[in-house]
Steps between C-alpha positions, in 0.01 A plus 500: 500500500645720761318515833435867615723602807326552835557892449337491173208303639451730798495815270245318285278433797530868608422626163204261496368628842551861382284434180223344708511785762486747206207337324309473830552878565378572141203302551420675824546844363276407224222388749551826678445691166188315441371556849558869457311490161206323647496720830579224732805680654573875524747648249762574754508157647500342162789717402711414796463118423598573144791696623597228751484257206722699294788487753486124522677420168789713561561353851453150366723533203778648700474212755490254205838632368648362814718809553823483703515612857744792427223608225225496763742696744569767226115527449440541869770759526342712224158452682624622825675806318161581342311484834767702661475763241129534536538511882764763505282759346188453701525843625461640135157414375473296182877528434574121443825400359398127523352504143849598365675229693264245364571633157872455555454151619311413186778630289772349692334156575247448201123552465395189698726601812415859466123424525568285803711779668202722438228315636681366807636859581132630487386226721785533761505879513124498571587311835640853584252718330173292556356195310150552331300491195783654317751256550431284210470796257848627626637157451392475149596873435847478626566145358407642150766763555766251545346288215493797249841640575653142489352444176622844366839433625530152345396655158767770537268780533571596848816392656586750756867454443547811285743730683382798275261736662254462205482114554414570868243760435340265244481221771361751748229608263398144395446415880312821568287428198427148619377623836278767344363274219494151640587466880303788645175447294507152578506578872240760446282244327467318827349807671253513198383161574482540864372837578231530233192280557399576142780580254441805273726674277481823716575325823777299348653817357473679813716221679754497224540867509535503876779249457701702253708694774567200687623322169708805411689496826539129469636548142734758619644262779543241236690726248739633776570163608561339165717805392728478812509129607422285184867498370668409825245248625495317142886487487493327838235254402697430175813426712294266730347296204838484341676371812229233582397423139147599538288541175195732451156388567 
């Protein structure tokens, strides 16, 4: 019987740790849901706990895959690019190209790495714009952007590599739709849970409607950035991955 190599044993231990951490986060999230249902904690506090637990499996699974240093460096570069894109347009309210850069990272590196780029970029950029109750929600929302577009790219639905104007327009439209339908409303939900002492349909509707102009500007920034920058950035990511033999995650 062949004895497993030290590298294989280390990978197995890493995966075991990731599985344990994931199971613990699921249990904690379930406990938070039960506490909310019984009135033990507020809906907002409980939702933050659930969101934090939702972030843990992605980080744990990425660490368990034992990524190469050059892969971590590429993820870090894309995080820095996303943060810089948000900071560069601070003077234009709600015009945030960061979501588009996260989507591009997901298409270029895969769903898991895309989620990590989105979550880390939201966390790091808030050291410039201010940390607060909104940070876990932003980490989840931007992480889902990278995850979703990484999945779409892997399935061949959205590659961003089409040189034709129609392909670029389709990608830009998909990014804008994601912001309007998923990312923006998810962030608005945090405001609903925080600002309403008693959640009513009328109060929630007022907050969601107030967020429509903000989300529309965010969607515009996402569409413009995807239309202009997706192709060039993805081609460079592909070159780096090919040169260093990096796989999608």
